[in-house]
Amino acid sequence: MRQPLVAGNWKMNGSLEENRKLLDKLVSGLNTKAEVLVCPPSVYAQGIREQLTGSAIKVGLQNVSDKASGAYTGEVSPLMVKDLGIEYVVIGHSERRSLFGENDEDVAAKFCALTDQGLVPILCVGETLEEREAGDTMKVVTAQVEAVLRTAGPERLANFVIAYEPVWAIGTGLTATPEQAQEVHAVIRGLLAEHDQAMADRTRILYGGSMKAANAADLIALPDVDGGLVGGASLIAEEFQAICHAAG
């Protein structure tokens, strides 16, 4: 059995006071068997780790460099992430791809850099509205996953997470239907199985397109959906709690 994972992607939101209030509410009302993760802006990560000491909630980051160190102003390396005791890092988010020009090769390099340090990538994949309407959803998602599998090789595929995020459903209020979500998740798991059935069986695949309290239970109940990568709803304690409770 794959333990469900619910990861809150705060994006570029929060302040010291807002974070403290949100986490106080979240911790006090959380009761779930799911693994729970919050991914704040990196400047807040250490303080949030300290605030969450003694709780079951883990801290992740939203991005990382593929470089270990050097003259890369503004970047954070996997070694620094490891030094903080942080385990999970989101990579390949659609906003990183569309706004910052990251391509499949960039994402694969970050995946390898993280796994080489024993860290766990949350690999985001997904199609735009134009790609879905053109019937290219499976082609796009398959290419994004294959780019990583091909570059990483078997030795780096022991522990990672995939998040399917239909780009057309992020921040729009739209959500893939359970049938649409399951179809893509099943294709992703089948793709993993072509490489290694054991890897396919153990790898958690999250849904990441406007998951909220109202739709979380229906989505997470699907056979190939193992939790959620949650955006806006993760900034509202009651919403995020409800999603975590729906996961187990």
XYZ file of C-alpha atoms in Angstrom:
248
model
C 0.000 0.000 0.000
C 1.236 3.469 -0.921
C 0.905 5.978 1.915
C -1.019 9.014 0.641
C 0.917 12.267 0.452
C -0.622 15.731 0.625
C 1.810 18.525 -0.204
C 0.928 22.196 0.124
C 2.649 24.444 -2.399
C 2.512 27.940 -0.920
C 4.134 29.497 -4.002
C 5.288 33.100 -3.346
C 2.921 33.735 -0.457
C 3.217 34.231 3.273
C 4.925 36.291 5.956
C 6.396 35.410 9.326
C 3.145 36.241 11.092
C 0.850 34.685 8.477
C 2.910 31.506 8.452
C 2.828 31.201 12.235
C -0.952 31.606 12.389
C -1.563 29.195 9.512
C 0.636 26.465 10.969
C -0.767 26.876 14.489
C -4.260 26.260 13.121
C -3.116 23.436 10.874
C -1.254 21.509 13.556
C -4.027 21.849 16.135
C -6.695 20.311 13.925
C -4.790 17.735 11.910
C -5.542 14.032 12.304
C -4.617 11.928 9.306
C -2.663 8.835 8.297
C -1.440 10.643 5.185
C 2.051 12.081 4.962
C 1.693 15.876 5.068
C 4.119 18.375 3.609
C 4.179 22.167 3.332
C 6.400 23.874 0.770
C 6.895 27.544 1.703
C 9.184 30.072 0.024
C 12.722 28.938 0.825
C 13.507 31.958 3.038
C 10.931 30.679 5.549
C 11.847 26.991 5.456
C 14.178 26.834 8.452
C 11.887 28.813 10.734
C 8.919 26.673 9.727
C 10.883 23.490 10.416
C 11.545 24.793 13.918
C 7.899 25.720 14.443
C 6.810 22.252 13.323
C 9.206 20.409 15.622
C 7.273 17.623 17.313
C 4.496 17.619 14.706
C 4.043 15.118 11.886
C 4.101 17.821 9.213
C 7.227 17.951 7.053
C 8.732 20.878 5.149
C 9.670 20.818 1.474
C 10.935 23.370 -1.023
C 9.442 24.604 -4.282
C 12.538 24.514 -6.470
C 16.270 23.759 -6.488
C 19.339 24.256 -8.650
C 20.992 21.326 -10.376
C 24.395 22.749 -9.353
C 26.131 21.742 -6.117
C 27.695 25.153 -5.445
C 29.338 28.079 -7.190
C 28.645 31.450 -8.767
C 24.890 31.037 -9.248
C 23.406 34.086 -7.570
C 19.997 33.504 -6.061
C 20.046 29.726 -6.388
C 19.722 27.022 -3.716
C 21.638 23.763 -4.133
C 20.608 20.218 -3.182
C 23.470 20.190 -0.658
C 21.929 23.212 1.084
C 18.521 21.532 1.114
C 20.072 18.433 2.665
C 21.931 20.577 5.197
C 18.584 21.917 6.433
C 17.258 18.401 6.915
C 14.640 18.869 4.202
C 13.685 15.765 2.215
C 11.251 16.811 -0.532
C 11.627 19.351 -3.350
C 9.085 20.223 -6.043
C 10.613 20.406 -9.526
C 9.212 21.088 -12.976
C 6.145 22.970 -11.772
C 4.243 24.442 -14.713
C 5.031 27.964 -13.494
C 8.746 27.161 -13.545
C 8.355 25.841 -17.074
C 6.168 28.640 -18.442
C 7.461 31.686 -16.542
C 11.131 30.781 -16.141
C 11.719 28.782 -19.299
C 12.645 25.461 -17.737
C 12.535 22.566 -20.204
C 12.486 18.802 -19.784
C 16.286 18.632 -19.774
C 16.523 21.233 -16.990
C 13.987 19.335 -14.917
C 15.781 16.024 -15.473
C 19.067 17.584 -14.335
C 17.418 18.792 -11.120
C 15.896 15.355 -10.572
C 19.322 13.736 -10.822
C 20.957 16.335 -8.579
C 18.346 15.724 -5.877
C 18.397 11.947 -5.992
C 22.203 11.932 -5.942
C 21.907 13.556 -2.493
C 19.255 11.108 -1.311
C 16.503 13.725 -1.583
C 13.023 13.108 -2.972
C 11.881 15.029 -6.058
C 8.208 15.770 -6.591
C 8.227 15.810 -10.381
C 5.427 17.906 -11.884
C 4.066 17.052 -15.322
C 0.979 18.191 -17.189
C -0.565 19.632 -20.307
C -1.884 23.072 -21.238
C -5.461 23.668 -22.357
C -4.319 23.937 -25.969
C -2.526 20.590 -25.720
C -5.551 18.904 -24.171
C -7.916 20.299 -26.795
C -5.550 19.084 -29.499
C -5.665 15.582 -28.037
C -2.010 15.693 -27.026
C -2.358 15.162 -23.272
C -0.815 11.688 -23.165
C 1.903 12.620 -25.652
C 2.962 15.641 -23.567
C 2.842 13.901 -20.197
C 4.639 10.824 -21.504
C 7.427 12.960 -22.965
C 7.869 14.857 -19.690
C 8.107 11.660 -17.637
C 10.299 9.845 -20.151
C 12.782 12.731 -20.251
C 13.471 12.139 -16.563
C 13.457 8.328 -16.673
C 15.837 8.327 -19.620
C 18.273 10.771 -18.014
C 18.136 9.423 -14.470
C 18.659 5.747 -15.174
C 17.552 2.914 -12.873
C 19.925 3.769 -10.034
C 18.234 7.134 -9.388
C 14.637 5.902 -9.465
C 14.360 4.344 -6.027
C 12.345 7.123 -4.405
C 10.470 9.924 -6.119
C 6.964 11.339 -6.461
C 5.106 12.456 -9.580
C 2.463 15.178 -9.514
C 0.099 15.374 -12.484
C -1.012 18.982 -12.776
C -3.255 19.802 -15.728
C -2.017 23.332 -16.386
C -5.467 24.459 -17.473
C -6.798 23.658 -13.980
C -4.183 25.503 -11.912
C -5.538 28.642 -10.282
C -8.510 28.722 -12.649
C -11.067 27.037 -10.438
C -11.375 24.293 -13.052
C -10.588 20.736 -12.033
C -10.099 17.595 -14.070
C -13.009 15.223 -13.617
C -12.204 12.070 -11.651
C -12.329 10.173 -14.949
C -9.848 12.560 -16.605
C -7.515 12.430 -13.620
C -7.577 8.639 -13.341
C -6.969 8.232 -17.069
C -3.751 10.263 -16.968
C -2.571 8.790 -13.673
C -3.073 5.281 -15.065
C -1.037 6.149 -18.148
C 1.781 7.495 -15.973
C 1.789 4.373 -13.804
C 1.727 2.188 -16.906
C 4.708 4.096 -18.270
C 6.617 3.465 -15.045
C 5.655 -0.218 -15.217
C 7.226 -0.492 -18.648
C 10.532 0.343 -16.968
C 10.027 -1.485 -13.656
C 6.822 -2.903 -12.191
C 8.052 -2.561 -8.613
C 8.831 1.114 -9.234
C 5.341 1.627 -10.650
C 3.764 -0.053 -7.639
C 5.625 2.035 -5.048
C 5.725 5.466 -6.731
C 3.119 7.903 -5.490
C 1.324 9.937 -8.155
C -0.409 13.067 -6.865
C -3.137 15.124 -8.482
C -2.230 18.803 -8.695
C -4.934 20.821 -10.416
C -7.083 22.931 -8.055
C -7.608 20.225 -5.452
C -9.764 21.509 -2.608
C -11.897 20.204 0.217
C -14.941 19.825 -2.019
C -13.302 17.492 -4.546
C -10.407 15.893 -2.633
C -12.229 12.755 -1.486
C -13.460 11.875 -4.986
C -10.017 12.396 -6.504
C -7.981 10.620 -3.833
C -10.358 7.633 -3.910
C -9.229 6.884 -7.467
C -7.001 3.792 -7.743
C -3.986 5.612 -9.181
C -4.249 8.904 -7.262
C -2.103 8.836 -4.127
C -2.760 12.312 -2.735
C -2.479 15.884 -3.889
C -0.154 18.749 -4.649
C -2.311 21.566 -3.323
C -1.929 25.227 -4.238
C -4.308 27.932 -3.034
C -6.224 25.661 -0.656
C -3.015 24.950 1.282
C -3.034 28.572 2.493
C -6.358 28.042 4.299
C -5.925 25.822 7.350
C -9.454 24.396 7.358
C -9.338 23.609 3.621
C -5.936 21.953 3.821
C -6.949 19.957 6.900
C -10.026 18.685 5.089
C -7.922 17.560 2.137
C -5.479 15.781 4.450
C -8.357 14.051 6.243
C -9.807 12.964 2.901
C -6.479 11.289 2.154
C -6.725 8.978 5.162
